[in-house]
XYZ file of C-alpha atoms in Angstrom:
658
model
C 181.295 -86.097 19.220
C 181.976 -86.288 22.957
C 182.295 -89.664 24.678
C 179.612 -90.194 27.323
C 180.440 -91.066 30.941
C 177.548 -92.277 33.119
C 177.725 -92.132 36.926
C 175.582 -94.843 38.511
C 175.241 -95.961 42.113
C 173.107 -96.248 45.234
C 171.601 -93.081 46.742
C 173.879 -91.078 49.039
C 177.188 -92.694 48.013
C 178.831 -89.443 46.869
C 177.882 -89.738 43.206
C 176.928 -86.083 42.831
C 180.073 -85.016 44.699
C 182.140 -86.874 42.093
C 179.995 -85.387 39.305
C 180.702 -81.877 40.605
C 184.426 -82.628 40.991
C 184.655 -83.954 37.418
C 182.631 -81.196 35.769
C 183.259 -78.198 38.014
C 179.496 -77.758 38.409
C 177.638 -77.216 41.693
C 174.760 -79.652 41.648
C 173.064 -80.104 45.010
C 174.853 -82.631 47.247
C 172.894 -83.827 50.271
C 173.697 -86.135 53.167
C 170.492 -88.096 52.622
C 169.035 -90.260 49.872
C 166.922 -89.044 46.949
C 168.790 -85.832 46.090
C 169.183 -86.695 42.382
C 165.817 -87.570 40.812
C 166.660 -86.989 37.173
C 169.845 -87.295 35.204
C 172.120 -84.242 35.139
C 174.826 -83.445 32.606
C 178.170 -81.644 32.640
C 181.440 -81.660 30.704
C 184.805 -83.087 31.803
C 187.918 -81.956 29.940
C 190.974 -84.194 30.420
C 194.132 -84.551 28.347
C 192.627 -82.260 25.703
C 189.542 -84.457 25.280
C 185.996 -83.515 26.295
C 183.608 -86.013 27.869
C 179.888 -85.588 28.543
C 179.315 -86.687 32.166
C 175.791 -87.841 33.068
C 174.796 -88.165 36.740
C 172.039 -90.805 36.890
C 169.518 -90.944 39.767
C 170.665 -93.036 42.718
C 169.047 -96.458 42.788
C 169.401 -99.657 44.811
C 168.602 -101.985 41.905
C 167.773 -101.910 38.202
C 164.383 -103.560 38.522
C 161.980 -100.890 37.314
C 159.818 -100.054 40.324
C 160.164 -96.268 40.451
C 160.736 -93.633 37.772
C 164.280 -92.844 38.974
C 165.213 -96.536 38.673
C 163.700 -96.586 35.182
C 165.685 -93.497 34.131
C 168.960 -95.080 35.290
C 168.186 -98.506 33.801
C 167.065 -97.252 30.400
C 170.160 -95.099 30.039
C 172.503 -98.009 30.772
C 170.451 -100.569 28.858
C 170.386 -98.602 25.634
C 174.180 -98.449 25.569
C 174.140 -94.661 25.791
C 177.383 -94.577 27.825
C 180.937 -95.194 26.577
C 182.061 -95.604 30.199
C 179.953 -96.447 33.262
C 181.436 -95.263 36.565
C 179.732 -97.273 39.292
C 180.186 -95.284 42.526
C 180.020 -97.534 45.579
C 180.240 -96.834 49.299
C 183.207 -98.676 50.859
C 181.425 -98.712 54.259
C 178.435 -100.610 52.828
C 179.997 -102.909 50.240
C 177.470 -105.744 50.342
C 174.478 -103.512 49.510
C 176.377 -101.454 46.930
C 177.798 -104.477 45.107
C 174.237 -105.724 44.579
C 173.718 -102.880 42.097
C 177.184 -103.552 40.648
C 176.176 -107.133 39.913
C 172.961 -105.925 38.253
C 174.986 -103.584 36.032
C 177.455 -106.332 35.097
C 174.565 -108.712 34.372
C 173.484 -106.315 31.632
C 176.546 -107.451 29.735
C 178.372 -104.127 30.009
C 182.144 -104.377 29.656
C 182.973 -100.703 30.131
C 182.503 -100.388 33.900
C 184.864 -98.637 36.339
C 184.202 -98.903 40.057
C 184.787 -95.731 42.073
C 185.253 -97.100 45.597
C 184.258 -94.026 47.606
C 184.559 -93.299 51.354
C 187.626 -95.544 51.813
C 188.768 -93.218 54.616
C 185.556 -93.861 56.559
C 185.824 -97.606 55.881
C 189.305 -97.659 57.437
C 187.942 -95.905 60.543
C 185.319 -98.645 60.837
C 188.018 -101.342 60.554
C 187.090 -102.381 56.995
C 190.293 -103.225 55.117
C 189.835 -103.547 51.349
C 192.550 -104.947 49.076
C 191.801 -102.820 46.011
C 194.084 -104.696 43.584
C 192.617 -108.019 44.691
C 189.126 -106.535 44.296
C 189.956 -105.630 40.686
C 191.063 -109.205 39.977
C 187.990 -110.728 41.590
C 185.434 -108.415 39.945
C 187.299 -108.204 36.637
C 186.876 -104.421 36.334
C 189.108 -101.433 37.253
C 188.656 -100.154 40.812
C 189.688 -96.662 41.992
C 189.904 -96.061 45.744
C 188.516 -92.604 46.530
C 187.461 -90.099 49.141
C 185.431 -87.800 46.918
C 184.804 -85.276 49.672
C 188.568 -84.783 50.108
C 189.293 -85.049 46.378
C 191.462 -88.171 46.877
C 191.569 -90.565 43.912
C 190.016 -88.066 41.496
C 193.045 -87.867 39.176
C 193.291 -91.661 38.957
C 189.565 -91.841 38.135
C 189.981 -89.313 35.312
C 192.897 -91.322 33.921
C 190.916 -94.581 34.037
C 187.957 -92.883 32.326
C 190.263 -91.582 29.595
C 191.821 -95.016 29.074
C 188.497 -96.870 29.090
C 186.821 -94.413 26.712
C 189.694 -94.755 24.249
C 189.883 -98.537 24.314
C 193.110 -98.741 26.350
C 191.492 -100.760 29.173
C 190.005 -104.190 28.740
C 188.006 -106.082 31.353
C 186.416 -109.452 32.005
C 183.658 -108.684 34.497
C 182.434 -111.360 36.870
C 178.801 -112.449 36.405
C 176.675 -113.730 39.330
C 176.029 -117.460 39.308
C 172.870 -119.003 40.793
C 171.755 -122.471 41.906
C 171.755 -125.078 39.102
C 167.948 -125.111 38.940
C 167.783 -121.322 38.499
C 170.604 -121.457 35.946
C 168.695 -124.130 33.974
C 165.642 -121.869 33.889
C 167.791 -118.936 32.720
C 169.262 -121.114 29.935
C 165.781 -122.316 28.924
C 164.460 -118.756 28.575
C 167.605 -117.646 26.715
C 167.149 -120.529 24.259
C 163.601 -119.392 23.525
C 164.647 -115.745 23.142
C 167.442 -116.632 20.677
C 164.714 -117.202 18.056
C 163.719 -113.544 18.331
C 165.439 -110.283 17.391
C 165.830 -109.304 21.052
C 169.435 -110.517 21.125
C 170.433 -107.750 18.723
C 169.450 -105.102 21.239
C 169.596 -106.707 24.705
C 171.730 -109.109 26.708
C 169.624 -112.291 26.692
C 170.857 -113.500 30.101
C 169.796 -110.167 31.636
C 166.374 -110.409 29.961
C 165.952 -113.974 31.232
C 166.811 -112.990 34.820
C 164.455 -110.003 34.751
C 161.679 -112.174 33.328
C 162.230 -114.618 36.185
C 161.845 -111.648 38.545
C 158.584 -110.701 36.780
C 159.845 -107.261 35.778
C 156.822 -105.482 34.241
C 158.800 -103.715 31.523
C 160.589 -106.911 30.442
C 157.338 -108.922 30.439
C 155.741 -106.388 28.067
C 158.850 -106.395 25.857
C 158.960 -110.186 25.576
C 155.198 -110.403 25.068
C 155.560 -108.295 21.921
C 158.170 -110.692 20.507
C 156.923 -114.100 21.692
C 153.171 -113.699 21.950
C 150.994 -114.577 24.902
C 150.970 -118.352 24.395
C 154.751 -118.791 24.576
C 155.050 -116.261 27.394
C 152.376 -118.100 29.416
C 154.340 -121.305 28.963
C 157.507 -119.663 30.357
C 155.621 -118.116 33.261
C 154.240 -121.569 34.027
C 157.809 -122.916 34.277
C 158.716 -120.070 36.618
C 155.716 -120.786 38.848
C 156.799 -124.463 39.115
C 160.311 -123.433 40.239
C 158.827 -121.032 42.789
C 156.604 -123.817 44.117
C 159.639 -126.036 44.670
C 161.525 -123.244 46.468
C 158.317 -122.076 48.234
C 159.414 -118.487 47.574
C 158.900 -115.835 44.897
C 161.589 -115.924 42.214
C 162.708 -112.306 42.810
C 163.465 -113.231 46.446
C 165.288 -116.397 45.368
C 167.470 -114.475 42.902
C 168.125 -111.625 45.352
C 169.186 -113.965 48.174
C 171.416 -116.055 45.869
C 172.960 -112.868 44.472
C 173.783 -111.698 48.013
C 175.335 -115.109 48.769
C 177.448 -114.788 45.598
C 178.581 -111.267 46.638
C 179.421 -112.533 50.121
C 181.699 -115.212 48.641
C 183.413 -112.583 46.475
C 183.926 -110.186 49.380
C 185.710 -112.824 51.437
C 188.461 -112.693 48.801
C 189.293 -108.976 49.169
C 187.754 -107.611 52.408
C 189.045 -108.053 55.951
C 187.448 -106.695 59.132
C 190.090 -105.614 61.640
C 187.840 -104.713 64.572
C 184.422 -105.521 65.960
C 182.436 -102.407 66.702
C 180.092 -102.116 69.668
C 177.290 -99.595 70.024
C 178.764 -96.261 68.997
C 177.755 -92.763 70.060
C 176.139 -92.446 66.634
C 173.966 -95.516 67.375
C 172.940 -94.063 70.751
C 172.080 -90.749 69.135
C 170.034 -92.550 66.483
C 168.039 -94.354 69.164
C 167.154 -90.984 70.742
C 166.476 -89.039 67.532
C 164.302 -91.777 66.023
C 162.402 -92.508 69.262
C 158.608 -92.159 68.801
C 158.334 -89.562 71.617
C 161.778 -88.004 72.115
C 162.395 -87.962 68.374
C 159.132 -86.130 67.707
C 159.765 -83.594 70.469
C 163.261 -83.046 69.084
C 161.818 -82.568 65.605
C 159.430 -79.835 66.783
C 162.209 -78.226 68.800
C 164.621 -78.244 65.857
C 162.106 -76.656 63.498
C 161.046 -74.059 66.093
C 164.689 -73.093 66.654
C 165.214 -72.997 62.901
C 162.432 -70.426 62.438
C 163.567 -68.545 65.537
C 167.038 -68.260 63.990
C 165.638 -67.222 60.588
C 163.505 -64.434 62.047
C 165.959 -63.244 64.701
C 168.759 -62.797 62.181
C 166.753 -62.190 59.021
C 164.148 -59.598 60.024
C 166.633 -56.817 60.928
C 168.394 -57.411 57.600
C 165.031 -57.363 55.840
C 164.244 -54.034 57.515
C 167.535 -52.503 56.300
C 166.895 -53.657 52.744
C 163.292 -52.394 52.813
C 164.492 -48.980 54.048
C 167.166 -48.933 51.350
C 164.651 -49.571 48.557
C 162.272 -46.954 49.987
C 165.085 -44.374 50.230
C 166.179 -45.197 46.676
C 162.626 -44.622 45.395
C 162.375 -41.306 47.262
C 165.740 -40.211 45.871
C 164.873 -41.211 42.302
C 161.355 -39.735 42.108
C 162.341 -36.021 41.862
C 164.787 -36.826 39.047
C 162.086 -38.167 36.691
C 159.894 -35.519 35.091
C 157.553 -37.824 33.183
C 154.749 -38.734 35.574
C 153.887 -42.084 33.992
C 157.546 -43.190 33.875
C 158.044 -42.037 37.472
C 155.019 -43.982 38.596
C 156.149 -47.121 36.752
C 159.712 -47.003 38.158
C 159.063 -45.769 41.692
C 155.563 -46.990 42.548
C 155.603 -50.044 40.315
C 159.053 -51.620 39.944
C 160.931 -50.332 43.017
C 157.964 -50.682 45.378
C 156.936 -54.092 43.985
C 160.275 -55.788 43.297
C 161.936 -54.040 46.267
C 159.305 -55.295 48.701
C 159.970 -58.862 47.520
C 163.773 -58.595 47.329
C 163.935 -57.269 50.880
C 162.954 -60.790 52.027
C 166.004 -62.388 50.441
C 167.876 -62.624 53.807
C 165.054 -64.730 55.282
C 164.943 -67.045 52.274
C 168.734 -67.477 52.305
C 168.764 -68.161 56.051
C 165.992 -70.754 55.706
C 167.999 -72.585 53.040
C 171.124 -72.243 55.169
C 169.381 -73.867 58.135
C 167.917 -76.664 55.977
C 171.321 -77.274 54.350
C 172.979 -77.630 57.756
C 170.296 -80.112 58.874
C 170.747 -82.098 55.653
C 174.546 -82.151 55.799
C 174.654 -83.072 59.489
C 172.516 -86.099 58.603
C 169.470 -85.102 60.691
C 166.888 -85.082 57.882
C 167.040 -88.850 57.367
C 166.384 -89.308 61.137
C 163.472 -86.866 60.923
C 162.079 -88.995 58.072
C 162.104 -92.050 60.356
C 160.240 -90.148 63.087
C 157.636 -88.810 60.676
C 157.163 -92.179 58.987
C 155.105 -93.503 61.891
C 152.817 -90.469 61.770
C 152.577 -90.282 58.004
C 151.639 -93.926 57.695
C 148.579 -93.284 59.893
C 147.457 -90.746 57.299
C 147.955 -93.089 54.344
C 151.308 -91.671 53.221
C 154.403 -93.871 52.955
C 157.414 -92.806 55.043
C 159.417 -92.214 51.870
C 157.052 -89.295 51.110
C 158.795 -87.317 53.826
C 161.731 -86.556 51.523
C 159.725 -84.788 48.768
C 157.582 -83.109 51.423
C 160.645 -81.653 53.160
C 162.059 -80.523 49.812
C 158.805 -78.591 49.360
C 159.824 -76.224 52.159
C 162.367 -74.923 49.656
C 160.354 -75.115 46.438
C 157.330 -77.198 45.455
C 158.507 -77.757 41.863
C 161.575 -79.979 42.549
C 159.611 -81.521 45.415
C 156.898 -82.666 42.996
C 159.628 -84.098 40.750
C 161.192 -85.843 43.760
C 158.067 -88.038 44.036
C 159.735 -90.065 41.261
C 161.725 -91.813 43.990
C 158.524 -93.463 45.262
C 158.118 -96.991 43.949
C 154.338 -97.226 44.017
C 152.253 -95.107 41.632
C 149.510 -94.677 44.224
C 152.028 -93.360 46.782
C 153.595 -91.097 44.175
C 150.294 -89.527 43.138
C 149.140 -89.093 46.721
C 152.394 -87.373 47.729
C 152.305 -85.187 44.621
C 148.758 -83.949 45.291
C 149.394 -82.893 48.893
C 152.862 -81.510 48.190
C 151.669 -77.997 47.169
C 150.142 -77.579 50.640
C 153.642 -77.484 52.173
C 154.727 -73.811 52.426
C 157.610 -73.080 50.055
C 160.224 -70.342 50.476
C 158.105 -67.942 48.379
C 155.272 -68.293 50.870
C 157.824 -67.780 53.655
C 158.280 -64.215 52.376
C 154.525 -63.577 52.712
C 154.275 -65.266 56.114
C 157.341 -63.492 57.511
C 156.114 -60.134 56.172
C 152.710 -60.490 57.842
C 154.194 -61.954 61.035
C 156.704 -59.102 61.278
C 154.165 -56.350 60.515
C 151.309 -57.566 62.737
C 152.847 -59.883 65.380
C 156.149 -58.195 66.214
C 156.593 -60.045 69.526
C 155.636 -63.506 68.284
C 156.843 -63.802 64.673
C 158.352 -67.271 65.089
C 155.286 -68.616 66.916
C 152.877 -67.251 64.282
C 155.023 -68.603 61.441
C 155.307 -72.033 63.076
C 151.513 -72.114 63.667
C 150.848 -71.435 59.953
C 153.453 -74.005 58.894
C 152.144 -76.592 61.382
C 148.539 -76.033 60.250
C 149.553 -76.429 56.604
C 151.432 -79.673 57.345
C 148.532 -81.011 59.423
C 146.072 -80.197 56.642
C 148.366 -81.901 54.114
C 148.218 -85.046 56.261
C 144.429 -84.821 56.624
C 143.982 -84.344 52.877
C 146.294 -87.329 52.291
C 144.134 -89.406 54.640
C 140.921 -88.392 52.849
C 142.402 -88.995 49.389
C 143.829 -92.380 50.403
C 140.453 -93.474 51.808
C 138.105 -92.169 49.132
C 139.989 -91.178 45.964
C 143.335 -92.985 45.552
C 142.979 -96.303 47.279
C 145.607 -99.019 47.463
C 148.210 -100.721 49.606
C 151.021 -98.662 51.134
C 154.559 -99.563 50.137
C 157.174 -100.470 52.781
C 159.562 -97.801 54.071
C 163.305 -98.365 53.730
C 165.774 -95.552 54.317
C 169.501 -95.497 54.868
C 170.673 -93.491 57.893
C 173.784 -91.644 56.710
C 176.847 -90.946 58.841
C 176.688 -87.847 61.034
C 178.988 -85.280 59.480
C 180.290 -81.875 60.455
C 178.993 -79.571 57.708
C 181.472 -77.783 55.513
C 180.525 -74.116 55.779
C 181.800 -73.500 52.274
C 179.563 -76.257 50.880
C 176.575 -75.206 52.967
C 176.921 -71.555 51.953
C 177.378 -72.376 48.277
C 174.441 -74.761 48.364
C 172.215 -72.183 50.102
C 173.230 -69.574 47.544
C 172.507 -71.933 44.625
C 169.024 -72.543 45.988
C 168.201 -68.982 47.037
C 169.527 -67.243 43.927
C 166.433 -68.560 42.137
C 164.533 -66.141 44.378
C 166.571 -63.233 42.968
C 166.181 -64.526 39.407
C 162.435 -64.664 39.897
C 162.430 -61.114 41.266
C 164.219 -59.959 38.117
C 161.825 -61.731 35.755
C 158.374 -62.854 36.759
C 158.060 -60.545 39.781
C 159.276 -57.601 37.699
C 156.666 -58.282 35.016
C 154.027 -58.868 37.677
C 154.889 -55.584 39.406
C 154.611 -53.703 36.127
C 151.246 -55.326 35.410
C 149.978 -54.583 38.924
C 151.084 -50.955 38.643
C 149.328 -50.619 35.277
C 146.113 -52.174 36.551
C 146.156 -49.948 39.626
C 146.922 -46.737 37.664
C 144.686 -47.045 34.586
C 142.282 -45.958 33.234
C 142.201 -43.784 36.372
C 144.377 -43.699 39.482
C 143.508 -46.186 42.172
C 141.375 -44.740 44.963
C 138.593 -43.577 42.669
C 137.104 -47.025 42.370
C 137.615 -47.000 38.610
C 141.076 -48.585 38.162
C 141.288 -52.014 36.551
C 142.703 -53.468 39.777
C 139.798 -52.118 41.834
C 137.232 -53.379 39.341
C 138.869 -56.814 39.345
C 139.129 -56.895 43.118
C 135.586 -55.628 43.625
C 134.272 -58.499 41.523
C 135.714 -61.000 44.017
C 135.240 -58.869 47.148
C 131.862 -60.353 48.213
C 133.556 -63.749 48.354
C 136.615 -62.371 50.160
C 134.362 -60.706 52.752
C 133.404 -64.171 53.974
C 137.011 -64.383 55.213
C 137.163 -60.796 56.469
C 139.315 -59.668 53.523
C 138.739 -56.945 50.933
C 139.293 -56.366 47.226
C 143.019 -55.637 47.752
C 143.515 -59.154 49.072
C 141.594 -60.513 46.076
C 143.935 -58.717 43.631
C 147.023 -59.812 45.608
C 145.952 -63.446 45.646
C 145.171 -63.389 41.920
C 148.671 -62.131 41.127
C 150.065 -64.571 43.658
C 149.066 -67.410 41.341
C 151.856 -66.290 39.003
C 154.349 -66.295 41.891
C 153.519 -66.180 45.591
C 155.879 -63.268 46.155
C 153.453 -61.160 44.106
C 151.099 -61.101 47.099
C 153.602 -58.883 48.911
C 154.581 -56.832 45.869
C 150.897 -56.126 45.141
C 150.351 -54.834 48.667
C 153.563 -52.824 48.357
C 152.288 -51.114 45.191
C 148.758 -50.534 46.498
C 149.791 -49.123 49.901
C 153.297 -47.843 49.223
C 154.838 -48.762 52.602
C 154.847 -51.466 55.280
C 153.489 -48.991 57.847
C 150.483 -48.223 55.639
C 149.768 -51.938 55.226
C 150.054 -52.492 58.984
C 147.441 -49.784 59.549
C 145.026 -51.198 56.975
C 144.381 -54.637 58.504
C 143.785 -56.135 61.915
C 146.084 -58.932 63.161
C 143.228 -61.397 62.634
C 142.833 -60.336 58.998
C 146.609 -60.600 58.526
C 146.588 -64.122 59.974
C 143.719 -65.141 57.680
C 145.575 -63.682 54.685
C 148.752 -65.562 55.644
C 146.854 -68.828 56.000
C 144.871 -68.394 52.760
C 148.047 -67.454 50.855
C 149.682 -70.626 52.142
C 146.809 -72.939 51.233
C 145.187 -71.629 48.052
C 146.214 -72.331 44.449
C 149.917 -73.184 44.025
C 151.988 -71.052 41.671
C 151.847 -71.694 37.931
C 155.207 -73.505 37.941
C 153.971 -75.999 40.548
C 150.714 -76.595 38.662
C 152.823 -77.256 35.564
C 155.026 -79.699 37.483
C 151.982 -81.642 38.753
C 150.604 -81.793 35.210
C 153.964 -82.951 33.809
C 154.317 -85.672 36.469
C 150.660 -86.820 36.204
C 148.121 -85.239 33.834
C 145.756 -82.265 33.462
C 143.024 -84.013 35.439
C 145.114 -84.219 38.605
C 146.534 -80.715 38.106
C 142.972 -79.336 37.877
C 141.949 -81.428 40.876
C 144.828 -79.917 42.898
C 143.752 -76.368 42.018
C 140.092 -76.984 42.881
C 140.618 -78.752 46.202
C 143.194 -76.180 47.365
C 140.819 -73.263 46.627
C 138.043 -75.046 48.528
C 140.349 -75.865 51.459
C 141.804 -72.333 51.687
C 138.310 -70.815 51.585
C 137.015 -73.180 54.268
C 139.964 -72.526 56.586
C 139.868 -68.758 55.956
C 136.147 -68.506 56.702
C 136.531 -70.687 59.809
C 139.462 -68.702 61.284
C 137.787 -65.357 60.560
C 134.466 -66.278 62.160
C 135.969 -68.063 65.171
C 138.451 -65.221 65.700
C 135.709 -62.591 65.428
C 133.497 -64.514 67.855
C 136.397 -64.621 70.343
C 136.809 -60.871 70.064
C 140.051 -60.668 68.061
């Protein structure tokens, strides 16, 4: 059985970079917090021994506020790891050692500290005596620069030694004021009469009970009963009254004081830094006005780049698939097989695959913005706006992830501490256009608005984001009420992106698009071809697709659309790319589609495709992260919203003569 190595640490400390270096995997590494929202696993082989490496979500503490914190805490608490590698950022020791102290308070004696970013710390004049740090903390410390691969071999060796019992440690435990220590001892004495000591460290339980940790309160209630628990909580309230502060604040401040005393024994600051260029840039990029203007400018340029470079490539691919179909058709004698391959699979899958360059370029642009460190600044700018609509600033991270794919974005809401914030963010998340919807938007923009593709795309994206904010405001006022949680985000260092990393990362994200084309889009294209070819060929009004579309056509007419749009949107529920593949199968070519709709109808179709029901995978993610009630609610409100917007744009546009 493989020994288990857990990687724990604050967000954005390089934990996933170390995970990838140890396992040879390519998990997403981002220069902003919240990238890892669930634990990931890989295998390390060293000295002929295999280890299971588990990358836990980044967390600032082990008090269970959010789901990611709970995932990390439960894994460590249940003793699932043979070795815990606590990755800490050498440039932010005080904050990172807070989590270290929480881990050591659990009673773990198998902790290795991976002191990452030591090269950056030296640049900032932070001199760390690593050997002295080991003596003071009582655990092994490995100085590292994970990005450069420095210290990796030493870390592997320490892991091997610790896992095989060749390293012993005597970790330091935080000490508090005598009055707090007395209360900890009192609670521990009460808990010793229970069976909790067999499974948990009693000092850790006592400290978490003092901090009124919900999970620990429920656990102790089951073992002590309400009467004894009420008595303990009464004691805690008396201590808080004497301090005139909540106990979690008392413990946190005394823990920071303890860390400060420790740091004086192994850290020396060799220079005092004034306002750096990075600080000046931050002031500009996070300014309420300049920052917002920069944000719009950055995203406009991003789409401009995607369309300017991607559309010619898309055209070449589309021509290649069309030429391949024309070449293949005469070689297949069987009419049904020819129709399935040429008109069904090549026309359907080919029309979707031709948009791969745009999807890859969008991910490339987003990866560059992430790695440079801009996305965290954008989150600060948007926080002020989002708060006015009832969303916490921390929601910006899952909402930005949704531009790539709504499924991981819904899962990323786990980083939100408050359940009300999490649910609110999850429900509006599907309104953010994902990369699949980019293929539909870019197709319609290219076919009907050749001179203004970027402007049309940005207008659809901006409308979708604005509607997401409005829906959030309505839900927060009338459906999901509650207090907003505070916004805390770490601004990472500005970095020059590694083109190798950015390209690999973009490929890892965009290859899902190709996988989908080879699976769900392929099946969808075959189904669409069958429905449009049987029992009679489409065009007679008797094909299954026409009958299905005709059923919904009266409703679609309210938005200026016909039965073909109805069929496309129905198949788009499986995967949004099916909207394009359906049109490709029905019309056969982009030119034929361009001649079948007006620009106004194309704009309505693009907007409705963006806003109506999310794909099945996203609905499943919402259900998994909440329940069926909220998943059904999401489907219903998005259909209503898309219909309302579609009808409004069509009638206003018609009245204006478009």
